[in-house]
Short mmCIF file of C-alpha atoms in Angstrom, two decimals:
data_model
loop_
_atom_site.label_atom_id
_atom_site.label_comp_id
_atom_site.label_asym_id
_atom_site.label_seq_id
_atom_site.Cartn_x
_atom_site.Cartn_y
_atom_site.Cartn_z
CA MET A 1 0.00 0.00 0.00
CA SER A 2 2.89 2.34 0.68
CA GLU A 3 4.09 2.07 -2.93
CA LEU A 4 0.63 2.98 -4.19
CA LYS A 5 0.58 6.06 -1.94
CA GLU A 6 3.99 7.14 -3.21
CA PHE A 7 2.87 6.64 -6.81
CA VAL A 8 -0.30 8.68 -6.32
CA PHE A 9 1.65 11.35 -4.42
CA SER A 10 4.17 11.61 -7.28
CA LEU A 11 1.42 11.77 -9.88
CA VAL A 12 -0.37 14.56 -8.03
CA GLU A 13 2.94 16.42 -7.66
CA ILE A 14 3.58 16.21 -11.38
CA PHE A 15 0.13 17.47 -12.37
CA ILE A 16 0.28 20.37 -9.92
CA ILE A 17 3.77 21.35 -11.08
CA LEU A 18 2.66 21.20 -14.73
CA ALA A 19 -0.30 23.47 -13.97
CA ILE A 20 1.87 25.95 -12.07
CA GLY A 21 4.48 25.78 -14.84
CA LEU A 22 1.84 26.65 -17.43
CA LEU A 23 0.80 29.67 -15.39
CA PHE A 24 4.44 30.75 -14.99
CA THR A 25 5.00 30.30 -18.72
CA ILE A 26 1.99 32.38 -19.71
CA TYR A 27 2.10 35.11 -17.09
CA ILE A 28 5.83 35.46 -16.36
CA LEU A 29 7.98 33.97 -19.14
CA LEU A 30 5.88 35.35 -22.02
CA PRO A 31 6.13 39.01 -20.88
CA VAL A 32 9.83 38.59 -20.08
CA TYR A 33 10.57 37.16 -23.52
CA GLU A 34 8.54 39.89 -25.21
CA SER A 35 10.31 42.62 -23.22
CA PHE A 36 13.59 41.29 -24.63
CA GLY A 37 12.13 41.24 -28.15
CA ILE A 38 11.91 37.45 -28.33
CA SER A 39 8.80 36.21 -30.13
CA PHE A 40 6.98 33.50 -28.23
CA MET A 41 6.10 31.30 -31.19
CA GLY A 42 6.77 27.77 -32.28
CA ASN A 43 6.74 24.82 -29.93
CA VAL A 44 5.89 26.75 -26.78
CA TRP A 45 5.22 23.48 -24.97
CA VAL A 46 9.00 22.96 -24.88
CA ASN A 47 9.37 26.15 -22.86
CA TRP A 48 6.43 25.10 -20.69
CA PHE A 49 8.09 21.77 -19.95
CA GLY A 50 11.37 23.53 -19.17
CA VAL A 51 9.74 25.93 -16.72
CA SER A 52 7.74 23.10 -15.15
CA TYR A 53 10.79 20.91 -14.70
CA ILE A 54 12.80 23.73 -13.14
CA LEU A 55 9.93 24.25 -10.69
CA TYR A 56 9.83 20.49 -10.06
CA VAL A 57 13.52 20.41 -9.18
CA LEU A 58 13.18 23.44 -6.92
CA TYR A 59 10.18 21.85 -5.21
CA SER A 60 12.08 18.58 -4.79
CA LEU A 61 15.08 20.36 -3.29
CA ILE A 62 12.97 22.33 -0.81
CA ALA A 63 10.78 19.38 0.13
CA GLY A 64 13.61 16.86 0.25
CA LEU A 65 16.03 18.97 2.25
CA PHE A 66 13.67 20.74 4.64
CA ILE A 67 10.18 19.22 4.79
CA PHE A 68 10.61 15.46 4.22
CA LYS A 69 14.21 15.02 5.40
CA GLY A 70 14.09 11.25 5.82
CA SER A 71 12.04 10.44 2.73
CA VAL A 72 13.48 7.72 0.54
CA LEU A 73 11.52 9.06 -2.43
CA PHE A 74 13.36 12.38 -2.45
CA LYS A 75 16.75 10.77 -1.75
CA GLN A 76 16.28 8.56 -4.79
CA ARG A 77 15.42 11.56 -6.94
CA PHE A 78 18.58 13.37 -5.93
CA THR A 79 20.81 10.43 -6.80
CA LEU A 80 19.41 9.92 -10.29
CA VAL A 81 21.69 11.19 -13.05
CA VAL A 82 18.73 11.61 -15.42
CA PHE A 83 17.04 13.93 -12.90
CA TRP A 84 19.98 16.34 -13.09
CA LEU A 85 20.58 15.95 -16.84
CA VAL A 86 16.97 16.89 -17.60
CA PHE A 87 17.35 19.83 -15.20
CA ILE A 88 20.35 21.06 -17.22
CA GLY A 89 18.35 20.61 -20.43
CA ALA A 90 15.39 22.51 -18.96
CA ASN A 91 17.65 25.42 -18.06
CA TYR A 92 19.02 25.40 -21.60
CA VAL A 93 15.49 25.49 -23.04
CA VAL A 94 14.39 28.40 -20.87
CA PHE A 95 17.51 30.57 -21.01
CA ILE A 96 18.97 29.99 -24.51
CA PRO A 97 16.46 32.38 -26.17
CA PHE A 98 18.08 35.26 -24.25
CA PHE A 99 21.44 34.49 -25.87
CA LYS A 100 20.13 33.69 -29.36
CA GLY A 101 17.58 36.50 -29.46
CA GLU A 102 14.85 34.13 -30.63
CA ASN A 103 13.01 31.07 -29.46
CA PRO A 104 14.65 28.24 -31.43
CA PHE A 105 12.05 25.65 -30.49
#
């Protein structure tokens, strides 16, 4: 039963983070890109995923280090190489338009 609870907890986390990431993408990232003259066109879902994943990592760090200190679930997340590689990719997706001057996705 404990595995089912962890699965449901993770699924709820993901859906909430995706919803918050969508709001951040529309109401924060879009005006910031436009203020730098970057058109927000193309595969905007890539930027949405990048913002959502950055928020997911920040949430995991705060929850894992301060709220659920002894949780095995968060310890396993922190030791996964893929977790950190996707985080690096998400940062690339969100911040590369500032250097290129356009949204390449």
